[in-house]
Amino acid sequence: MALFKTITLLCLLVVSVLAIKGEIRKFPDTLSFGVATAAYQIEGAWNASDKGESIWDRFTHTTNSIKDKSNGDFACDSYNQHKRDVEMVKELGVDFYRFSISWSRILPNGFSNKISQDGIAYYDSLIDDLLEANIKPYITLYHWDLPQSLQDLGGWTNPMMVDYFTDFAEVAFEAFGDRVKTWITFNEPWVVCIEGYGGISKAPALGMNGIAEYICAHNILKSHAKAYHLYDDLYRSTQKGRIGWSLNANWDHPATKSPADIEAAERAIQMNLGWFAHPVFSKEGDYPQVMKDRVARNSLAQGYRRSRLPEFTPEEIAYIKGTCDFFGLNHYTSTMIRSLTTTISMEPNFRDDVDTDCFYDPSWPEATSSWLKVVPWGFRNLLNWITKTYNNPEIMVFENGFSDKNNKDDVDRISYYNQYLNALLDAIEDGCNVTAYTAWSLMDNFEWLQGYTERFGLYYVDFNDPRRPRTPKASALYFKSILETRTIERNCNAQLNRNGTG
Ligand code: GBE
């Protein structure tokens, strides 16, 4: 691609000019870079060969929930175009590519008695092409696309899922573990449970607020731990890989310096991130104390005979503790938190259990996604909070990114990455042990409820063209130049603004 090379050279030139104008900062050699995607968001081929139906197939086909009435039937057509995907990943010059496996593509009915040879062959080929290009494959086992057959049995509210998930994980370790050395069991269990079980904005849209999300999380924690122990007991010594999961978290910032707001912000982080992180990363294990107290208090006031938050046995607490080789983090944005003094409503609700008022500071720059504001210092604070709270774990950032509507000359995305990568460097200088940074996403894709109306890609995908051509956006070239030099200018935003393009 001659054009690509020319533009790259131009970008490097811009960076050098900036070097003269502003400070250039170097990334440590211990930090590796990647890009990420997820199966349902890119693959398409929803019923190719013997693939089974997933909850996202069912949800998009049978509800009216997706903003542009679209679905992932065809998506980016990566099932047929993964060679092009690998080419792009290679062009960017990243160290690793994080993608997810579609459970129902390799186990069509959800169970491990029947393994799809075509499903395995697809991921085999993707993995081999990546390795050939000298890019490490990082696999997410569960990025939200449960086989519908398992949903029919209750999905994550069914304790049997612990075994079914572990079976699925074992099939993946057996098939791919000779070549894949980084495993992520679950992507954002908070989103799975809060949005899919408590709420209705992700499949299966159960909407049993205050009840189902806690059961879901309980079973996912056990599923994760069991898959971890399986890897640890049977595969680690020969395959020599690492395994963890990836938790989503905002930075929750106290709206004022009042002790009540400071306490509320801490409670918000504990009951969102800590819900999943405390059982695994804290010294004591189990759910955070503040969470156990709050949910129990509200449950009793609402007339329940026990807390809506299930309890772990001491054996389970010990079994779950320590089941991550790294702290996987997906981070995009921040929230302001104020304390509330609500009277307890009789309808159970996770947000009432947390009992804080969240809002966005109106001064924060916006993305297209309503929940995404540009707050780079929040990233630095969050990394420091994790480092302090969980005794300095190795942190791998598995997602970070910015959405817009339809822009190939995406200066706002460049500015976002510049600011967030600077914040990451600040955190490393503060002493945080961050070893991976991942941009979401390699390319525009199916953005769940938002369909194709919000774009996160470094590569532009033309969803009106049946061939789904991909073209690098300005941000792809910017990312590439960062990877080539392993440096970043301190403030490209000011530069963009000065040029009147930001
Ligand atoms: C990730 O989640 C996903 O892993 C990825 O699949 C997705 O494409 C990408 O982000 C971009 O969205 O009104 O504040 O309560 C908050 C990102 C919803 C984490 C959205 C939940 C972002 C956490 C809604 N957020 N999400 S509200």
Short mmCIF file of C-alpha atoms in Angstrom, two decimals, residues 73-446:
data_model
loop_
_atom_site.label_atom_id
_atom_site.label_comp_id
_atom_site.label_asym_id
_atom_site.label_seq_id
_atom_site.Cartn_x
_atom_site.Cartn_y
_atom_site.Cartn_z
CA ASP A 73 -25.65 -11.37 10.74
CA PHE A 74 -23.01 -9.99 8.38
CA ALA A 75 -21.22 -7.37 10.53
CA CYS A 76 -17.66 -6.82 9.20
CA ASP A 77 -17.74 -10.26 7.52
CA SER A 78 -14.57 -11.18 9.39
CA TYR A 79 -15.48 -14.85 9.20
CA ASN A 80 -14.58 -14.57 5.51
CA GLN A 81 -12.12 -11.70 5.73
CA HIS A 82 -9.85 -12.52 8.63
CA LYS A 83 -6.81 -12.39 6.33
CA ARG A 84 -7.54 -8.73 5.70
CA ASP A 85 -7.97 -8.21 9.46
CA VAL A 86 -4.54 -9.71 10.11
CA GLU A 87 -3.08 -7.50 7.38
CA MET A 88 -4.48 -4.43 9.17
CA VAL A 89 -3.21 -5.54 12.56
CA LYS A 90 0.17 -6.01 10.93
CA GLU A 91 0.07 -2.60 9.24
CA LEU A 92 -0.54 -1.00 12.62
CA GLY A 93 2.51 -2.72 14.06
CA VAL A 94 0.90 -3.88 17.30
CA ASP A 95 2.31 -6.60 19.56
CA PHE A 96 -0.95 -8.46 20.11
CA TYR A 97 -4.49 -8.81 18.77
CA ARG A 98 -7.29 -9.41 21.27
CA PHE A 99 -10.32 -11.16 19.76
CA SER A 100 -13.06 -13.36 21.18
CA ILE A 101 -14.30 -16.83 20.36
CA SER A 102 -17.94 -17.38 19.49
CA TRP A 103 -19.01 -20.18 21.84
CA SER A 104 -21.82 -21.36 19.56
CA ARG A 105 -19.45 -21.43 16.58
CA ILE A 106 -17.22 -24.06 18.18
CA LEU A 107 -19.87 -25.75 20.36
CA PRO A 108 -23.06 -25.44 18.28
CA ASN A 109 -25.44 -26.61 21.01
CA GLY A 110 -23.46 -25.05 23.87
CA PHE A 111 -22.22 -28.36 25.28
CA SER A 112 -18.85 -29.94 24.63
CA ASN A 113 -20.16 -33.26 23.33
CA LYS A 114 -20.19 -31.85 19.81
CA ILE A 115 -17.28 -29.73 18.55
CA SER A 116 -17.58 -27.93 15.22
CA GLN A 117 -14.56 -28.70 13.05
CA ASP A 118 -15.31 -25.66 10.87
CA GLY A 119 -15.49 -23.47 13.96
CA ILE A 120 -12.13 -24.71 15.21
CA ALA A 121 -10.64 -24.36 11.71
CA TYR A 122 -11.67 -20.69 11.53
CA TYR A 123 -9.86 -19.75 14.75
CA ASP A 124 -6.92 -22.02 13.90
CA SER A 125 -6.40 -20.15 10.69
CA LEU A 126 -6.73 -16.73 12.37
CA ILE A 127 -4.24 -17.72 15.07
CA ASP A 128 -1.75 -19.13 12.57
CA ASP A 129 -1.92 -16.03 10.37
CA LEU A 130 -1.34 -13.81 13.39
CA LEU A 131 1.67 -15.82 14.53
CA GLU A 132 3.05 -15.77 11.01
CA ALA A 133 2.80 -11.97 11.15
CA ASN A 134 4.56 -12.01 14.52
CA ILE A 135 1.48 -10.85 16.44
CA LYS A 136 0.44 -12.56 19.65
CA PRO A 137 -3.15 -13.81 19.75
CA TYR A 138 -4.99 -12.92 23.00
CA ILE A 139 -8.30 -14.75 23.36
CA THR A 140 -11.42 -13.64 25.21
CA LEU A 141 -13.56 -16.69 25.89
CA TYR A 142 -16.80 -14.89 26.70
CA HIS A 143 -17.62 -11.57 25.06
CA TRP A 144 -21.39 -11.75 25.65
CA ASP A 145 -22.59 -14.24 22.99
CA LEU A 146 -23.96 -17.16 25.04
CA PRO A 147 -25.38 -20.11 23.09
CA GLN A 148 -29.18 -19.72 23.12
CA SER A 149 -29.56 -23.33 24.28
CA LEU A 150 -27.81 -22.43 27.55
CA GLN A 151 -29.91 -19.30 27.91
CA ASP A 152 -32.99 -21.50 27.65
CA LEU A 153 -31.66 -23.22 30.78
CA GLY A 154 -31.45 -19.89 32.60
CA GLY A 155 -28.11 -18.61 31.34
CA TRP A 156 -25.88 -17.11 34.06
CA THR A 157 -28.60 -17.52 36.71
CA ASN A 158 -28.14 -21.30 36.44
CA PRO A 159 -25.37 -22.64 38.71
CA MET A 160 -24.76 -25.45 36.18
CA MET A 161 -23.20 -22.77 33.97
CA VAL A 162 -20.05 -23.07 36.08
CA ASP A 163 -19.46 -26.51 34.58
CA TYR A 164 -20.65 -25.65 31.07
CA PHE A 165 -18.34 -22.64 30.92
CA THR A 166 -15.41 -24.66 32.19
CA ASP A 167 -16.08 -27.31 29.52
CA PHE A 168 -16.05 -24.60 26.85
CA ALA A 169 -12.81 -23.20 28.27
CA GLU A 170 -11.25 -26.66 28.21
CA VAL A 171 -12.14 -27.16 24.54
CA ALA A 172 -10.44 -23.83 23.80
CA PHE A 173 -7.31 -24.63 25.86
CA GLU A 174 -7.04 -28.00 24.11
CA ALA A 175 -7.55 -26.62 20.62
CA PHE A 176 -5.61 -23.35 20.79
CA GLY A 177 -3.49 -23.37 23.95
CA ASP A 178 -0.39 -24.62 22.16
CA ARG A 179 -0.28 -21.22 20.39
CA VAL A 180 -2.32 -18.85 22.60
CA LYS A 181 -0.59 -17.67 25.78
CA THR A 182 -2.96 -15.02 27.09
CA TRP A 183 -6.51 -15.95 28.07
CA ILE A 184 -9.31 -13.65 29.22
CA THR A 185 -12.21 -15.66 30.62
CA PHE A 186 -14.89 -12.93 30.74
CA ASN A 187 -15.20 -9.53 29.15
CA GLU A 188 -16.89 -7.08 31.54
CA PRO A 189 -19.01 -9.34 33.75
CA TRP A 190 -20.53 -6.14 35.19
CA VAL A 191 -22.10 -5.34 31.82
CA VAL A 192 -23.29 -8.93 31.33
CA CYS A 193 -25.10 -8.94 34.68
CA ILE A 194 -26.23 -5.33 35.10
CA GLU A 195 -27.34 -4.72 31.53
CA GLY A 196 -28.46 -8.22 30.53
CA TYR A 197 -29.99 -9.59 33.77
CA GLY A 198 -30.83 -6.62 36.00
CA GLY A 199 -31.58 -4.40 33.00
CA ILE A 200 -32.67 -4.83 29.40
CA SER A 201 -29.98 -3.10 27.35
CA LYS A 202 -28.00 -6.25 26.53
CA ALA A 203 -29.14 -9.78 25.64
CA PRO A 204 -30.92 -11.65 27.19
CA ALA A 205 -32.63 -8.48 28.52
CA LEU A 206 -34.10 -10.22 31.54
CA GLY A 207 -34.82 -7.02 33.48
CA MET A 208 -35.00 -8.49 36.98
CA ASN A 209 -33.39 -5.56 38.72
CA GLY A 210 -31.87 -5.99 42.15
CA ILE A 211 -32.10 -9.78 41.96
CA ALA A 212 -30.83 -11.35 38.75
CA GLU A 213 -27.61 -9.32 38.40
CA TYR A 214 -26.38 -10.59 41.78
CA ILE A 215 -27.09 -14.23 40.89
CA CYS A 216 -25.45 -13.76 37.49
CA ALA A 217 -22.31 -12.27 39.03
CA HIS A 218 -22.14 -15.01 41.64
CA ASN A 219 -22.14 -17.72 38.97
CA ILE A 220 -19.73 -15.85 36.70
CA LEU A 221 -17.25 -15.43 39.57
CA LYS A 222 -17.39 -19.18 40.19
CA SER A 223 -17.17 -19.98 36.47
CA HIS A 224 -14.13 -17.78 36.08
CA ALA A 225 -12.45 -19.34 39.11
CA LYS A 226 -13.14 -22.87 37.93
CA ALA A 227 -11.73 -22.19 34.45
CA TYR A 228 -8.69 -20.56 36.07
CA HIS A 229 -8.07 -23.57 38.29
CA LEU A 230 -8.50 -25.93 35.36
CA TYR A 231 -5.85 -24.02 33.42
CA ASP A 232 -3.62 -23.84 36.47
CA ASP A 233 -3.94 -27.55 37.29
CA LEU A 234 -3.84 -29.11 33.84
CA TYR A 235 -2.52 -26.73 31.18
CA ARG A 236 -0.19 -24.13 32.66
CA SER A 237 2.82 -26.40 33.07
CA THR A 238 2.84 -27.45 29.41
CA GLN A 239 1.23 -24.48 27.65
CA LYS A 240 2.96 -21.84 29.80
CA GLY A 241 0.34 -19.15 29.31
CA ARG A 242 -1.47 -16.71 31.59
CA ILE A 243 -5.13 -16.29 32.41
CA GLY A 244 -7.32 -13.56 33.90
CA TRP A 245 -10.39 -11.54 33.01
CA SER A 246 -11.21 -7.97 32.04
CA LEU A 247 -13.33 -5.69 34.23
CA ASN A 248 -14.89 -2.44 33.07
CA ALA A 249 -14.61 0.57 35.33
CA ASN A 250 -15.20 4.29 35.22
CA TRP A 251 -13.27 6.56 37.51
CA ASP A 252 -15.86 7.73 40.06
CA HIS A 253 -14.88 11.16 41.22
CA PRO A 254 -16.34 12.85 44.34
CA ALA A 255 -18.37 15.85 43.20
CA THR A 256 -17.22 17.91 46.20
CA LYS A 257 -14.59 17.56 48.90
CA SER A 258 -17.26 16.76 51.50
CA PRO A 259 -16.63 13.54 53.44
CA ALA A 260 -20.06 12.27 52.35
CA ASP A 261 -19.24 12.66 48.65
CA ILE A 262 -15.77 11.16 49.08
CA GLU A 263 -17.30 8.17 50.81
CA ALA A 264 -20.00 7.88 48.13
CA ALA A 265 -17.42 7.84 45.32
CA GLU A 266 -15.42 5.14 47.10
CA ARG A 267 -18.61 3.10 47.60
CA ALA A 268 -19.48 3.47 43.91
CA ILE A 269 -16.10 2.04 42.85
CA GLN A 270 -16.31 -0.74 45.44
CA MET A 271 -19.83 -1.78 44.41
CA ASN A 272 -19.12 -1.65 40.67
CA LEU A 273 -15.47 -2.61 40.11
CA GLY A 274 -14.93 -4.09 43.60
CA TRP A 275 -17.97 -6.37 43.18
CA PHE A 276 -15.78 -8.46 40.85
CA ALA A 277 -12.26 -7.33 41.79
CA HIS A 278 -12.47 -7.71 45.59
CA PRO A 279 -13.23 -11.47 45.55
CA VAL A 280 -10.18 -12.06 43.32
CA PHE A 281 -7.59 -9.42 44.18
CA SER A 282 -8.11 -8.42 47.83
CA LYS A 283 -6.33 -10.10 50.74
CA GLU A 284 -9.63 -11.16 52.37
CA GLY A 285 -11.49 -12.21 49.22
CA ASP A 286 -15.34 -12.20 49.02
CA TYR A 287 -17.53 -9.23 48.06
CA PRO A 288 -16.60 -5.82 49.49
CA GLN A 289 -17.95 -5.35 53.04
CA VAL A 290 -19.81 -2.16 52.08
CA MET A 291 -21.64 -4.12 49.37
CA LYS A 292 -22.63 -6.95 51.70
CA ASP A 293 -23.88 -4.39 54.25
CA ARG A 294 -25.84 -2.26 51.81
CA VAL A 295 -27.60 -5.04 49.94
CA ALA A 296 -28.45 -6.89 53.17
CA ARG A 297 -29.82 -3.74 54.81
CA ASN A 298 -31.99 -2.85 51.81
CA SER A 299 -33.17 -6.43 51.31
CA LEU A 300 -34.39 -6.72 54.89
CA ALA A 301 -36.09 -3.31 54.73
CA GLN A 302 -37.86 -4.53 51.59
CA GLY A 303 -39.21 -7.60 53.34
CA TYR A 304 -36.85 -10.26 51.99
CA ARG A 305 -35.80 -12.98 54.41
CA ARG A 306 -32.20 -12.83 53.31
CA SER A 307 -29.89 -10.55 51.37
CA ARG A 308 -30.46 -10.41 47.63
CA LEU A 309 -26.66 -10.70 47.38
CA PRO A 310 -25.84 -14.43 47.52
CA GLU A 311 -23.22 -15.61 50.00
CA PHE A 312 -20.02 -17.50 49.30
CA THR A 313 -18.91 -20.29 51.62
CA PRO A 314 -15.43 -19.91 53.16
CA GLU A 315 -14.23 -22.62 50.74
CA GLU A 316 -15.59 -20.69 47.78
CA ILE A 317 -13.98 -17.47 48.99
CA ALA A 318 -10.62 -19.20 49.14
CA TYR A 319 -11.20 -20.91 45.78
CA ILE A 320 -11.93 -17.61 44.00
CA LYS A 321 -9.17 -15.55 45.66
CA GLY A 322 -6.09 -15.05 43.49
CA THR A 323 -7.59 -16.44 40.29
CA CYS A 324 -6.07 -13.86 37.93
CA ASP A 325 -2.50 -13.67 36.65
CA PHE A 326 -3.03 -9.98 35.83
CA PHE A 327 -5.61 -7.23 36.42
CA GLY A 328 -7.43 -6.82 33.08
CA LEU A 329 -9.12 -3.43 32.77
CA ASN A 330 -11.46 -1.87 30.21
CA HIS A 331 -11.67 1.87 30.74
CA TYR A 332 -13.29 4.64 28.71
CA THR A 333 -14.61 7.44 30.89
CA SER A 334 -15.35 8.97 34.31
CA THR A 335 -18.37 9.93 36.38
CA MET A 336 -18.99 12.51 39.12
CA ILE A 337 -20.48 11.07 42.28
CA ARG A 338 -22.62 12.78 44.93
CA SER A 339 -23.96 11.16 48.07
CA LEU A 340 -27.70 10.67 48.37
CA THR A 341 -30.05 10.21 51.27
CA THR A 342 -32.84 8.27 49.61
CA THR A 343 -35.53 6.44 51.41
CA ILE A 344 -35.31 2.77 50.42
CA SER A 345 -37.77 1.97 47.64
CA MET A 346 -39.78 -1.22 47.93
CA GLU A 347 -38.71 -2.32 44.43
CA PRO A 348 -35.20 -3.80 44.58
CA ASN A 349 -32.70 -2.01 42.39
CA PHE A 350 -28.91 -2.18 42.06
CA ARG A 351 -28.64 1.59 41.77
CA ASP A 352 -30.59 2.08 45.02
CA ASP A 353 -28.27 -0.43 46.66
CA VAL A 354 -25.26 1.67 45.60
CA ASP A 355 -27.25 4.78 46.51
CA THR A 356 -25.21 7.50 44.84
CA ASP A 357 -26.06 10.23 42.38
CA CYS A 358 -23.91 10.05 39.20
CA PHE A 359 -23.53 12.74 36.60
CA TYR A 360 -21.08 13.98 33.98
CA ASP A 361 -19.35 17.30 34.43
CA PRO A 362 -20.76 19.50 31.64
CA SER A 363 -17.25 20.73 30.83
CA TRP A 364 -16.05 17.28 29.75
CA PRO A 365 -15.72 16.91 25.95
CA GLU A 366 -18.22 14.43 24.48
CA ALA A 367 -18.05 11.44 22.15
CA THR A 368 -20.97 10.09 20.14
CA SER A 369 -21.82 7.49 22.80
CA SER A 370 -23.88 9.27 25.45
CA TRP A 371 -21.91 7.62 28.27
CA LEU A 372 -18.47 8.53 26.93
CA LYS A 373 -16.82 11.79 28.04
CA VAL A 374 -13.15 12.64 27.64
CA VAL A 375 -11.55 12.68 31.11
CA PRO A 376 -7.94 11.51 30.81
CA TRP A 377 -6.99 12.35 34.41
CA GLY A 378 -9.71 9.91 35.53
CA PHE A 379 -7.75 7.10 33.85
CA ARG A 380 -4.65 8.04 35.85
CA ASN A 381 -6.66 8.18 39.09
CA LEU A 382 -8.29 4.82 38.44
CA LEU A 383 -4.97 3.10 37.70
CA ASN A 384 -3.59 4.53 40.94
CA TRP A 385 -6.71 3.42 42.86
CA ILE A 386 -6.31 -0.17 41.61
CA THR A 387 -2.59 -0.14 42.37
CA LYS A 388 -3.21 1.05 45.92
CA THR A 389 -6.32 -1.00 46.70
CA TYR A 390 -5.11 -4.34 45.38
CA ASN A 391 -1.44 -4.12 46.34
CA ASN A 392 0.15 -3.23 43.05
CA PRO A 393 -1.08 -5.91 40.63
CA GLU A 394 0.16 -6.09 37.06
CA ILE A 395 -2.47 -4.14 35.11
CA MET A 396 -3.28 -4.95 31.48
CA VAL A 397 -5.56 -2.41 29.82
CA PHE A 398 -7.65 -4.44 27.36
CA GLU A 399 -9.91 -1.68 26.06
CA ASN A 400 -9.81 2.08 25.70
CA GLY A 401 -11.32 4.12 22.89
CA PHE A 402 -13.56 6.84 21.51
CA SER A 403 -16.73 6.87 19.38
CA ASP A 404 -17.81 9.14 16.57
CA LYS A 405 -20.45 9.01 13.84
CA ASN A 406 -18.80 8.81 10.47
CA ASN A 407 -15.41 10.37 10.28
CA LYS A 408 -12.24 9.18 8.56
CA ASP A 409 -10.35 12.33 9.42
CA ASP A 410 -10.93 11.59 13.09
CA VAL A 411 -8.96 14.26 14.92
CA ASP A 412 -11.12 13.89 18.03
CA ARG A 413 -10.13 10.23 18.30
CA ILE A 414 -6.45 11.16 17.85
CA SER A 415 -6.79 13.71 20.61
CA TYR A 416 -8.50 11.13 22.87
CA TYR A 417 -5.73 8.57 22.36
CA ASN A 418 -3.05 11.19 22.84
CA GLN A 419 -4.54 12.35 26.13
CA TYR A 420 -5.33 8.89 27.50
CA LEU A 421 -1.89 7.54 26.58
CA ASN A 422 -0.30 10.50 28.32
CA ALA A 423 -2.43 9.77 31.39
CA LEU A 424 -1.27 6.15 31.21
CA LEU A 425 2.35 7.30 31.15
CA ASP A 426 1.64 9.56 34.14
CA ALA A 427 0.26 6.54 36.01
CA ILE A 428 3.32 4.48 35.14
CA GLU A 429 5.50 7.31 36.46
CA ASP A 430 3.35 7.29 39.62
CA GLY A 431 4.41 3.65 40.06
CA CYS A 432 1.52 1.71 38.49
CA ASN A 433 2.62 -1.57 36.93
CA VAL A 434 0.83 -1.34 33.58
CA THR A 435 2.13 -3.81 30.99
CA ALA A 436 -0.46 -3.69 28.19
CA TYR A 437 -2.53 -1.08 26.39
CA THR A 438 -5.27 -2.02 23.93
CA ALA A 439 -7.20 0.26 21.61
CA TRP A 440 -10.87 -0.50 21.09
CA SER A 441 -11.30 -1.11 18.27
CA LEU A 442 -9.33 -2.37 15.29
CA MET A 443 -12.25 -1.38 13.07
CA ASP A 444 -15.81 -0.02 13.16
CA ASN A 445 -18.22 -2.78 14.12
CA PHE A 446 -21.64 -3.72 15.48
#
